[in-house]
Amino acid sequence: MTSSSVNACLEAARKADAPIMIQFSSGGAQFYAGKGLDNKDYTAAIAGAVSGAYHVRAMAEQYGVPVVLHTDHCAKKLLPWMDGMLAASERYYKMHGEPLFSSHMLDLSEEPLEENIDICVEYMERMAKMDMLLEMELGITGGEEDGVNNEDANQEDLYTKPEEVWAVTKALMKVPNAKFTIAAAFGNVHGVYAPGNVKLTPKILKNSQAYISEQLGMPQGSMPVSFVFHGGSGSDINDIRESIGYGVIKMNIDTDTQWSYWDGIRAYEKENRDYLQGQIGNPEGADKPNKKYYDPRMPIRAAEKACAKRLMQAFEDLKCVGVLGLGDSKEPSNVLASSVYREAGARKGALPV
Ligand SMILES: [Zn+2]
């Protein structure tokens, strides 16, 4: 949602020695552009996402971590947002031979299945030409996120059927150079609720893998489908690990990182409350200045640290720690200063030179 939250993600990825996916929702992209800007025809959400993409590209290289740059739920009414971002990637691809974004999600799960598939195929064709990945949604993720409320969704819609996964796979496989993932519903919800309210059934993913393997004539135990786990916040580690075992390659975590970012600010304010009530005057004296406490960078940095800490747990849950092989990073460092990274083939900046 801001360059600060992006930096917290990059900092955590470097510390975990792991790759990361950073994604913008339409609301988050609009926020990146500034809520004071008119968002008619999603122009602010398009510009905000593009701005965020450039920020991620410029900074990922400095942190030395690979990033999959993605955007979140795009419902039918948000397709103009997607079109704007794809146009930006097409321009970028013409100049640099790669798309600006790595990947986008289309969420047409509210539409009839046939229409969902037709629109996905249409976009897959456009995206495959730029080597982009498409994430599509089947079934409904419950809960509430980014203004979309599925808290009263039909229980049956919270669980995807293997036949639906096959219908999507069959259609998208026909597109040349297609790479896609499926956000299948297995009882997952956006948001964090009191224990007992969310019943995850990762076996649904296993059943789909078995069904599709059979259709494709693949041996038993194959995992032809790459799944995405929405609503990872507040999930039990056993459900996370089980779903990874059934072919989940991406887990979204939003609510918990939101909380951690806020919790950093909350704790900072609590600790320094007496120094934050005016520009001058604190427990050390009525004439003492408070500038170094109320400088907004102080609470924001506290938020970044708390958020990076929560992300470290996610890297561990998802078995991602140490996978890049860059070694420990106790202190932040600029990779462009290190010959190790240059000799390892790091580019001189992810932005075009
Ligand atoms: Zn989601």
PDB file of N, CA, C and O in Angstrom, residues 116-182:
ATOM      1  N   ASN A 116     -16.464 -17.145 -16.571  1.00  0.00           N
ATOM      2  CA  ASN A 116     -15.189 -17.061 -15.850  1.00  0.00           C
ATOM      3  C   ASN A 116     -14.070 -17.608 -16.749  1.00  0.00           C
ATOM      4  O   ASN A 116     -13.042 -16.952 -16.984  1.00  0.00           O
ATOM      5  N   ILE A 117     -14.299 -18.798 -17.289  1.00  0.00           N
ATOM      6  CA  ILE A 117     -13.277 -19.453 -18.120  1.00  0.00           C
ATOM      7  C   ILE A 117     -13.032 -18.664 -19.414  1.00  0.00           C
ATOM      8  O   ILE A 117     -11.877 -18.421 -19.787  1.00  0.00           O
ATOM      9  N   ASP A 118     -14.109 -18.226 -20.080  1.00  0.00           N
ATOM     10  CA  ASP A 118     -13.951 -17.494 -21.342  1.00  0.00           C
ATOM     11  C   ASP A 118     -13.097 -16.241 -21.168  1.00  0.00           C
ATOM     12  O   ASP A 118     -12.207 -15.967 -21.962  1.00  0.00           O
ATOM     13  N   ILE A 119     -13.382 -15.483 -20.115  1.00  0.00           N
ATOM     14  CA  ILE A 119     -12.630 -14.242 -19.898  1.00  0.00           C
ATOM     15  C   ILE A 119     -11.177 -14.564 -19.538  1.00  0.00           C
ATOM     16  O   ILE A 119     -10.248 -13.896 -19.996  1.00  0.00           O
ATOM     17  N   CYS A 120     -10.980 -15.608 -18.738  1.00  0.00           N
ATOM     18  CA  CYS A 120      -9.604 -15.999 -18.375  1.00  0.00           C
ATOM     19  C   CYS A 120      -8.805 -16.393 -19.615  1.00  0.00           C
ATOM     20  O   CYS A 120      -7.631 -16.025 -19.746  1.00  0.00           O
ATOM     21  N   VAL A 121      -9.434 -17.135 -20.520  1.00  0.00           N
ATOM     22  CA  VAL A 121      -8.734 -17.557 -21.748  1.00  0.00           C
ATOM     23  C   VAL A 121      -8.330 -16.321 -22.560  1.00  0.00           C
ATOM     24  O   VAL A 121      -7.194 -16.212 -23.038  1.00  0.00           O
ATOM     25  N   GLU A 122      -9.263 -15.385 -22.661  1.00  0.00           N
ATOM     26  CA  GLU A 122      -8.997 -14.153 -23.422  1.00  0.00           C
ATOM     27  C   GLU A 122      -7.779 -13.410 -22.845  1.00  0.00           C
ATOM     28  O   GLU A 122      -6.878 -13.006 -23.578  1.00  0.00           O
ATOM     29  N   TYR A 123      -7.752 -13.270 -21.522  1.00  0.00           N
ATOM     30  CA  TYR A 123      -6.623 -12.570 -20.890  1.00  0.00           C
ATOM     31  C   TYR A 123      -5.350 -13.412 -20.907  1.00  0.00           C
ATOM     32  O   TYR A 123      -4.249 -12.881 -21.043  1.00  0.00           O
ATOM     33  N   MET A 124      -5.511 -14.729 -20.783  1.00  0.00           N
ATOM     34  CA  MET A 124      -4.328 -15.605 -20.834  1.00  0.00           C
ATOM     35  C   MET A 124      -3.615 -15.443 -22.174  1.00  0.00           C
ATOM     36  O   MET A 124      -2.385 -15.401 -22.236  1.00  0.00           O
ATOM     37  N   GLU A 125      -4.399 -15.316 -23.238  1.00  0.00           N
ATOM     38  CA  GLU A 125      -3.796 -15.161 -24.573  1.00  0.00           C
ATOM     39  C   GLU A 125      -2.958 -13.888 -24.640  1.00  0.00           C
ATOM     40  O   GLU A 125      -1.844 -13.885 -25.149  1.00  0.00           O
ATOM     41  N   ARG A 126      -3.497 -12.815 -24.071  1.00  0.00           N
ATOM     42  CA  ARG A 126      -2.784 -11.532 -24.095  1.00  0.00           C
ATOM     43  C   ARG A 126      -1.533 -11.601 -23.206  1.00  0.00           C
ATOM     44  O   ARG A 126      -0.473 -11.092 -23.558  1.00  0.00           O
ATOM     45  N   MET A 127      -1.658 -12.257 -22.067  1.00  0.00           N
ATOM     46  CA  MET A 127      -0.557 -12.291 -21.093  1.00  0.00           C
ATOM     47  C   MET A 127       0.539 -13.278 -21.485  1.00  0.00           C
ATOM     48  O   MET A 127       1.726 -13.032 -21.245  1.00  0.00           O
ATOM     49  N   ALA A 128       0.149 -14.401 -22.096  1.00  0.00           N
ATOM     50  CA  ALA A 128       1.139 -15.425 -22.459  1.00  0.00           C
ATOM     51  C   ALA A 128       2.153 -14.876 -23.460  1.00  0.00           C
ATOM     52  O   ALA A 128       3.307 -15.290 -23.473  1.00  0.00           O
ATOM     53  N   LYS A 129       1.720 -13.916 -24.273  1.00  0.00           N
ATOM     54  CA  LYS A 129       2.633 -13.316 -25.254  1.00  0.00           C
ATOM     55  C   LYS A 129       3.770 -12.577 -24.572  1.00  0.00           C
ATOM     56  O   LYS A 129       4.801 -12.301 -25.177  1.00  0.00           O
ATOM     57  N   MET A 130       3.564 -12.200 -23.296  1.00  0.00           N
ATOM     58  CA  MET A 130       4.617 -11.480 -22.547  1.00  0.00           C
ATOM     59  C   MET A 130       5.205 -12.370 -21.460  1.00  0.00           C
ATOM     60  O   MET A 130       5.831 -11.860 -20.531  1.00  0.00           O
ATOM     61  N   ASP A 131       4.984 -13.680 -21.540  1.00  0.00           N
ATOM     62  CA  ASP A 131       5.496 -14.619 -20.517  1.00  0.00           C
ATOM     63  C   ASP A 131       4.947 -14.320 -19.123  1.00  0.00           C
ATOM     64  O   ASP A 131       5.640 -14.495 -18.117  1.00  0.00           O
ATOM     65  N   MET A 132       3.719 -13.815 -19.057  1.00  0.00           N
ATOM     66  CA  MET A 132       3.144 -13.507 -17.747  1.00  0.00           C
ATOM     67  C   MET A 132       2.329 -14.674 -17.213  1.00  0.00           C
ATOM     68  O   MET A 132       1.823 -15.496 -17.966  1.00  0.00           O
ATOM     69  N   LEU A 133       2.209 -14.679 -15.898  1.00  0.00           N
ATOM     70  CA  LEU A 133       1.458 -15.717 -15.196  1.00  0.00           C
ATOM     71  C   LEU A 133       0.052 -15.191 -14.860  1.00  0.00           C
ATOM     72  O   LEU A 133      -0.092 -14.046 -14.442  1.00  0.00           O
ATOM     73  N   LEU A 134      -0.954 -16.024 -15.037  1.00  0.00           N
ATOM     74  CA  LEU A 134      -2.326 -15.662 -14.654  1.00  0.00           C
ATOM     75  C   LEU A 134      -2.776 -16.504 -13.461  1.00  0.00           C
ATOM     76  O   LEU A 134      -2.627 -17.721 -13.463  1.00  0.00           O
ATOM     77  N   GLU A 135      -3.279 -15.808 -12.453  1.00  0.00           N
ATOM     78  CA  GLU A 135      -3.909 -16.522 -11.329  1.00  0.00           C
ATOM     79  C   GLU A 135      -5.411 -16.330 -11.467  1.00  0.00           C
ATOM     80  O   GLU A 135      -5.873 -15.210 -11.653  1.00  0.00           O
ATOM     81  N   MET A 136      -6.173 -17.418 -11.442  1.00  0.00           N
ATOM     82  CA  MET A 136      -7.630 -17.283 -11.550  1.00  0.00           C
ATOM     83  C   MET A 136      -8.297 -17.873 -10.310  1.00  0.00           C
ATOM     84  O   MET A 136      -7.707 -18.682  -9.608  1.00  0.00           O
ATOM     85  N   GLU A 137      -9.531 -17.425 -10.037  1.00  0.00           N
ATOM     86  CA  GLU A 137     -10.225 -17.907  -8.833  1.00  0.00           C
ATOM     87  C   GLU A 137     -11.431 -18.771  -9.188  1.00  0.00           C
ATOM     88  O   GLU A 137     -12.207 -18.468 -10.074  1.00  0.00           O
ATOM     89  N   LEU A 138     -11.553 -19.837  -8.450  1.00  0.00           N
ATOM     90  CA  LEU A 138     -12.690 -20.750  -8.563  1.00  0.00           C
ATOM     91  C   LEU A 138     -13.328 -20.868  -7.198  1.00  0.00           C
ATOM     92  O   LEU A 138     -12.619 -21.080  -6.205  1.00  0.00           O
ATOM     93  N   GLY A 139     -14.642 -20.768  -7.136  1.00  0.00           N
ATOM     94  CA  GLY A 139     -15.270 -20.794  -5.819  1.00  0.00           C
ATOM     95  C   GLY A 139     -15.047 -19.448  -5.164  1.00  0.00           C
ATOM     96  O   GLY A 139     -14.481 -18.537  -5.772  1.00  0.00           O
ATOM     97  N   ILE A 140     -15.459 -19.312  -3.953  1.00  0.00           N
ATOM     98  CA  ILE A 140     -15.422 -17.998  -3.302  1.00  0.00           C
ATOM     99  C   ILE A 140     -14.561 -18.055  -2.050  1.00  0.00           C
ATOM    100  O   ILE A 140     -14.665 -18.991  -1.256  1.00  0.00           O
ATOM    101  N   THR A 141     -13.682 -17.054  -1.904  1.00  0.00           N
ATOM    102  CA  THR A 141     -12.971 -16.906  -0.635  1.00  0.00           C
ATOM    103  C   THR A 141     -13.905 -16.144   0.294  1.00  0.00           C
ATOM    104  O   THR A 141     -14.354 -15.051  -0.042  1.00  0.00           O
ATOM    105  N   GLY A 142     -14.199 -16.716   1.440  1.00  0.00           N
ATOM    106  CA  GLY A 142     -15.129 -16.068   2.365  1.00  0.00           C
ATOM    107  C   GLY A 142     -14.511 -14.861   3.046  1.00  0.00           C
ATOM    108  O   GLY A 142     -13.390 -14.463   2.753  1.00  0.00           O
ATOM    109  N   GLY A 143     -15.250 -14.282   3.977  1.00  0.00           N
ATOM    110  CA  GLY A 143     -14.736 -13.147   4.738  1.00  0.00           C
ATOM    111  C   GLY A 143     -14.844 -11.832   3.999  1.00  0.00           C
ATOM    112  O   GLY A 143     -15.634 -11.672   3.067  1.00  0.00           O
ATOM    113  N   GLU A 144     -14.016 -10.882   4.417  1.00  0.00           N
ATOM    114  CA  GLU A 144     -14.089  -9.534   3.859  1.00  0.00           C
ATOM    115  C   GLU A 144     -12.682  -9.027   3.606  1.00  0.00           C
ATOM    116  O   GLU A 144     -11.798  -9.197   4.426  1.00  0.00           O
ATOM    117  N   GLU A 145     -12.433  -8.435   2.431  1.00  0.00           N
ATOM    118  CA  GLU A 145     -11.141  -7.833   2.145  1.00  0.00           C
ATOM    119  C   GLU A 145     -11.286  -6.784   1.066  1.00  0.00           C
ATOM    120  O   GLU A 145     -11.994  -6.999   0.084  1.00  0.00           O
ATOM    121  N   ASP A 146     -10.599  -5.681   1.255  1.00  0.00           N
ATOM    122  CA  ASP A 146     -10.535  -4.622   0.250  1.00  0.00           C
ATOM    123  C   ASP A 146     -11.931  -4.240  -0.257  1.00  0.00           C
ATOM    124  O   ASP A 146     -12.140  -4.040  -1.442  1.00  0.00           O
ATOM    125  N   GLY A 147     -12.902  -4.177   0.675  1.00  0.00           N
ATOM    126  CA  GLY A 147     -14.249  -3.724   0.324  1.00  0.00           C
ATOM    127  C   GLY A 147     -15.133  -4.792  -0.297  1.00  0.00           C
ATOM    128  O   GLY A 147     -16.287  -4.540  -0.611  1.00  0.00           O
ATOM    129  N   VAL A 148     -14.593  -6.014  -0.509  1.00  0.00           N
ATOM    130  CA  VAL A 148     -15.427  -7.090  -1.056  1.00  0.00           C
ATOM    131  C   VAL A 148     -15.870  -7.972   0.095  1.00  0.00           C
ATOM    132  O   VAL A 148     -15.047  -8.540   0.803  1.00  0.00           O
ATOM    133  N   ASN A 149     -17.195  -8.058   0.297  1.00  0.00           N
ATOM    134  CA  ASN A 149     -17.697  -8.787   1.461  1.00  0.00           C
ATOM    135  C   ASN A 149     -18.367 -10.098   1.049  1.00  0.00           C
ATOM    136  O   ASN A 149     -19.387 -10.098   0.380  1.00  0.00           O
ATOM    137  N   ASN A 150     -17.757 -11.212   1.450  1.00  0.00           N
ATOM    138  CA  ASN A 150     -18.353 -12.532   1.197  1.00  0.00           C
ATOM    139  C   ASN A 150     -18.681 -13.230   2.509  1.00  0.00           C
ATOM    140  O   ASN A 150     -18.667 -14.451   2.594  1.00  0.00           O
ATOM    141  N   GLU A 151     -18.941 -12.431   3.534  1.00  0.00           N
ATOM    142  CA  GLU A 151     -19.163 -13.036   4.853  1.00  0.00           C
ATOM    143  C   GLU A 151     -20.422 -13.900   4.885  1.00  0.00           C
ATOM    144  O   GLU A 151     -20.528 -14.809   5.704  1.00  0.00           O
ATOM    145  N   ASP A 152     -21.397 -13.599   3.982  1.00  0.00           N
ATOM    146  CA  ASP A 152     -22.627 -14.391   3.975  1.00  0.00           C
ATOM    147  C   ASP A 152     -22.700 -15.326   2.776  1.00  0.00           C
ATOM    148  O   ASP A 152     -23.780 -15.725   2.336  1.00  0.00           O
ATOM    149  N   ALA A 153     -21.538 -15.694   2.223  1.00  0.00           N
ATOM    150  CA  ALA A 153     -21.517 -16.536   1.022  1.00  0.00           C
ATOM    151  C   ALA A 153     -22.154 -17.894   1.303  1.00  0.00           C
ATOM    152  O   ALA A 153     -22.105 -18.405   2.415  1.00  0.00           O
ATOM    153  N   ASN A 154     -22.739 -18.451   0.230  1.00  0.00           N
ATOM    154  CA  ASN A 154     -23.300 -19.793   0.277  1.00  0.00           C
ATOM    155  C   ASN A 154     -22.190 -20.781   0.648  1.00  0.00           C
ATOM    156  O   ASN A 154     -21.151 -20.824   0.010  1.00  0.00           O
ATOM    157  N   GLN A 155     -22.413 -21.586   1.684  1.00  0.00           N
ATOM    158  CA  GLN A 155     -21.381 -22.520   2.168  1.00  0.00           C
ATOM    159  C   GLN A 155     -20.818 -23.395   1.054  1.00  0.00           C
ATOM    160  O   GLN A 155     -19.619 -23.643   0.993  1.00  0.00           O
ATOM    161  N   GLU A 156     -21.696 -23.830   0.151  1.00  0.00           N
ATOM    162  CA  GLU A 156     -21.276 -24.735  -0.922  1.00  0.00           C
ATOM    163  C   GLU A 156     -20.235 -24.072  -1.834  1.00  0.00           C
ATOM    164  O   GLU A 156     -19.340 -24.738  -2.362  1.00  0.00           O
ATOM    165  N   ASP A 157     -20.365 -22.749  -2.019  1.00  0.00           N
ATOM    166  CA  ASP A 157     -19.457 -22.028  -2.912  1.00  0.00           C
ATOM    167  C   ASP A 157     -18.061 -21.866  -2.320  1.00  0.00           C
ATOM    168  O   ASP A 157     -17.137 -21.437  -3.000  1.00  0.00           O
ATOM    169  N   LEU A 158     -17.912 -22.170  -1.024  1.00  0.00           N
ATOM    170  CA  LEU A 158     -16.601 -22.018  -0.382  1.00  0.00           C
ATOM    171  C   LEU A 158     -15.708 -23.232  -0.661  1.00  0.00           C
ATOM    172  O   LEU A 158     -14.568 -23.277  -0.215  1.00  0.00           O
ATOM    173  N   TYR A 159     -16.241 -24.219  -1.394  1.00  0.00           N
ATOM    174  CA  TYR A 159     -15.464 -25.437  -1.681  1.00  0.00           C
ATOM    175  C   TYR A 159     -15.513 -25.760  -3.177  1.00  0.00           C
ATOM    176  O   TYR A 159     -16.563 -26.087  -3.723  1.00  0.00           O
ATOM    177  N   THR A 160     -14.363 -25.659  -3.832  1.00  0.00           N
ATOM    178  CA  THR A 160     -14.277 -25.901  -5.277  1.00  0.00           C
ATOM    179  C   THR A 160     -14.381 -27.393  -5.593  1.00  0.00           C
ATOM    180  O   THR A 160     -13.892 -28.222  -4.837  1.00  0.00           O
ATOM    181  N   LYS A 161     -14.997 -27.686  -6.752  1.00  0.00           N
ATOM    182  CA  LYS A 161     -15.139 -29.089  -7.160  1.00  0.00           C
ATOM    183  C   LYS A 161     -14.063 -29.468  -8.189  1.00  0.00           C
ATOM    184  O   LYS A 161     -13.718 -28.645  -9.035  1.00  0.00           O
ATOM    185  N   PRO A 162     -13.560 -30.718  -8.141  1.00  0.00           N
ATOM    186  CA  PRO A 162     -12.510 -31.152  -9.076  1.00  0.00           C
ATOM    187  C   PRO A 162     -12.903 -30.943 -10.539  1.00  0.00           C
ATOM    188  O   PRO A 162     -12.057 -30.574 -11.357  1.00  0.00           O
ATOM    189  N   GLU A 163     -14.177 -31.147 -10.858  1.00  0.00           N
ATOM    190  CA  GLU A 163     -14.622 -30.984 -12.255  1.00  0.00           C
ATOM    191  C   GLU A 163     -14.412 -29.542 -12.729  1.00  0.00           C
ATOM    192  O   GLU A 163     -14.124 -29.294 -13.898  1.00  0.00           O
ATOM    193  N   GLU A 164     -14.594 -28.592 -11.798  1.00  0.00           N
ATOM    194  CA  GLU A 164     -14.400 -27.180 -12.170  1.00  0.00           C
ATOM    195  C   GLU A 164     -12.918 -26.898 -12.412  1.00  0.00           C
ATOM    196  O   GLU A 164     -12.552 -26.170 -13.333  1.00  0.00           O
ATOM    197  N   VAL A 165     -12.073 -27.462 -11.564  1.00  0.00           N
ATOM    198  CA  VAL A 165     -10.625 -27.267 -11.733  1.00  0.00           C
ATOM    199  C   VAL A 165     -10.188 -27.842 -13.084  1.00  0.00           C
ATOM    200  O   VAL A 165      -9.387 -27.241 -13.805  1.00  0.00           O
ATOM    201  N   TRP A 166     -10.749 -28.977 -13.440  1.00  0.00           N
ATOM    202  CA  TRP A 166     -10.415 -29.609 -14.722  1.00  0.00           C
ATOM    203  C   TRP A 166     -10.895 -28.746 -15.890  1.00  0.00           C
ATOM    204  O   TRP A 166     -10.170 -28.547 -16.873  1.00  0.00           O
ATOM    205  N   ALA A 167     -12.113 -28.205 -15.794  1.00  0.00           N
ATOM    206  CA  ALA A 167     -12.653 -27.378 -16.878  1.00  0.00           C
ATOM    207  C   ALA A 167     -11.735 -26.178 -17.148  1.00  0.00           C
ATOM    208  O   ALA A 167     -11.449 -25.831 -18.300  1.00  0.00           O
ATOM    209  N   VAL A 168     -11.243 -25.574 -16.087  1.00  0.00           N
ATOM    210  CA  VAL A 168     -10.342 -24.414 -16.227  1.00  0.00           C
ATOM    211  C   VAL A 168      -9.001 -24.850 -16.812  1.00  0.00           C
ATOM    212  O   VAL A 168      -8.477 -24.244 -17.751  1.00  0.00           O
ATOM    213  N   THR A 169      -8.456 -25.933 -16.248  1.00  0.00           N
ATOM    214  CA  THR A 169      -7.149 -26.410 -16.687  1.00  0.00           C
ATOM    215  C   THR A 169      -7.171 -26.748 -18.176  1.00  0.00           C
ATOM    216  O   THR A 169      -6.287 -26.345 -18.932  1.00  0.00           O
ATOM    217  N   LYS A 170      -8.224 -27.466 -18.570  1.00  0.00           N
ATOM    218  CA  LYS A 170      -8.348 -27.896 -19.969  1.00  0.00           C
ATOM    219  C   LYS A 170      -8.377 -26.687 -20.900  1.00  0.00           C
ATOM    220  O   LYS A 170      -7.701 -26.658 -21.924  1.00  0.00           O
ATOM    221  N   ALA A 171      -9.146 -25.665 -20.522  1.00  0.00           N
ATOM    222  CA  ALA A 171      -9.293 -24.493 -21.392  1.00  0.00           C
ATOM    223  C   ALA A 171      -8.010 -23.669 -21.449  1.00  0.00           C
ATOM    224  O   ALA A 171      -7.590 -23.231 -22.527  1.00  0.00           O
ATOM    225  N   LEU A 172      -7.372 -23.473 -20.311  1.00  0.00           N
ATOM    226  CA  LEU A 172      -6.189 -22.610 -20.297  1.00  0.00           C
ATOM    227  C   LEU A 172      -4.964 -23.302 -20.903  1.00  0.00           C
ATOM    228  O   LEU A 172      -4.092 -22.650 -21.481  1.00  0.00           O
ATOM    229  N   MET A 173      -4.906 -24.635 -20.771  1.00  0.00           N
ATOM    230  CA  MET A 173      -3.775 -25.383 -21.327  1.00  0.00           C
ATOM    231  C   MET A 173      -3.650 -25.224 -22.845  1.00  0.00           C
ATOM    232  O   MET A 173      -2.572 -25.373 -23.410  1.00  0.00           O
ATOM    233  N   LYS A 174      -4.789 -24.926 -23.468  1.00  0.00           N
ATOM    234  CA  LYS A 174      -4.795 -24.819 -24.944  1.00  0.00           C
ATOM    235  C   LYS A 174      -4.123 -23.535 -25.434  1.00  0.00           C
ATOM    236  O   LYS A 174      -3.780 -23.413 -26.600  1.00  0.00           O
ATOM    237  N   VAL A 175      -3.974 -22.556 -24.548  1.00  0.00           N
ATOM    238  CA  VAL A 175      -3.364 -21.286 -24.963  1.00  0.00           C
ATOM    239  C   VAL A 175      -1.844 -21.483 -25.049  1.00  0.00           C
ATOM    240  O   VAL A 175      -1.232 -21.938 -24.084  1.00  0.00           O
ATOM    241  N   PRO A 176      -1.224 -21.147 -26.176  1.00  0.00           N
ATOM    242  CA  PRO A 176       0.222 -21.334 -26.288  1.00  0.00           C
ATOM    243  C   PRO A 176       0.981 -20.533 -25.223  1.00  0.00           C
ATOM    244  O   PRO A 176       0.642 -19.384 -24.958  1.00  0.00           O
ATOM    245  N   ASN A 177       1.964 -21.158 -24.634  1.00  0.00           N
ATOM    246  CA  ASN A 177       2.826 -20.523 -23.603  1.00  0.00           C
ATOM    247  C   ASN A 177       2.070 -20.141 -22.327  1.00  0.00           C
ATOM    248  O   ASN A 177       2.526 -19.299 -21.555  1.00  0.00           O
ATOM    249  N   ALA A 178       0.909 -20.762 -22.086  1.00  0.00           N
ATOM    250  CA  ALA A 178       0.113 -20.402 -20.903  1.00  0.00           C
ATOM    251  C   ALA A 178       0.785 -20.878 -19.616  1.00  0.00           C
ATOM    252  O   ALA A 178       1.255 -22.005 -19.540  1.00  0.00           O
ATOM    253  N   LYS A 179       0.860 -19.957 -18.665  1.00  0.00           N
ATOM    254  CA  LYS A 179       1.279 -20.338 -17.306  1.00  0.00           C
ATOM    255  C   LYS A 179       0.220 -19.784 -16.361  1.00  0.00           C
ATOM    256  O   LYS A 179      -0.069 -18.591 -16.391  1.00  0.00           O
ATOM    257  N   PHE A 180      -0.365 -20.665 -15.551  1.00  0.00           N
ATOM    258  CA  PHE A 180      -1.460 -20.189 -14.711  1.00  0.00           C
ATOM    259  C   PHE A 180      -1.514 -20.937 -13.386  1.00  0.00           C
ATOM    260  O   PHE A 180      -0.981 -22.040 -13.253  1.00  0.00           O
ATOM    261  N   THR A 181      -2.123 -20.284 -12.410  1.00  0.00           N
ATOM    262  CA  THR A 181      -2.357 -20.904 -11.110  1.00  0.00           C
ATOM    263  C   THR A 181      -3.850 -20.774 -10.801  1.00  0.00           C
ATOM    264  O   THR A 181      -4.528 -19.907 -11.363  1.00  0.00           O
ATOM    265  N   ILE A 182      -4.327 -21.620  -9.916  1.00  0.00           N
ATOM    266  CA  ILE A 182      -5.748 -21.609  -9.571  1.00  0.00           C
ATOM    267  C   ILE A 182      -5.930 -21.373  -8.074  1.00  0.00           C
ATOM    268  O   ILE A 182      -5.396 -22.113  -7.243  1.00  0.00           O
TER     269      ILE A 182
END
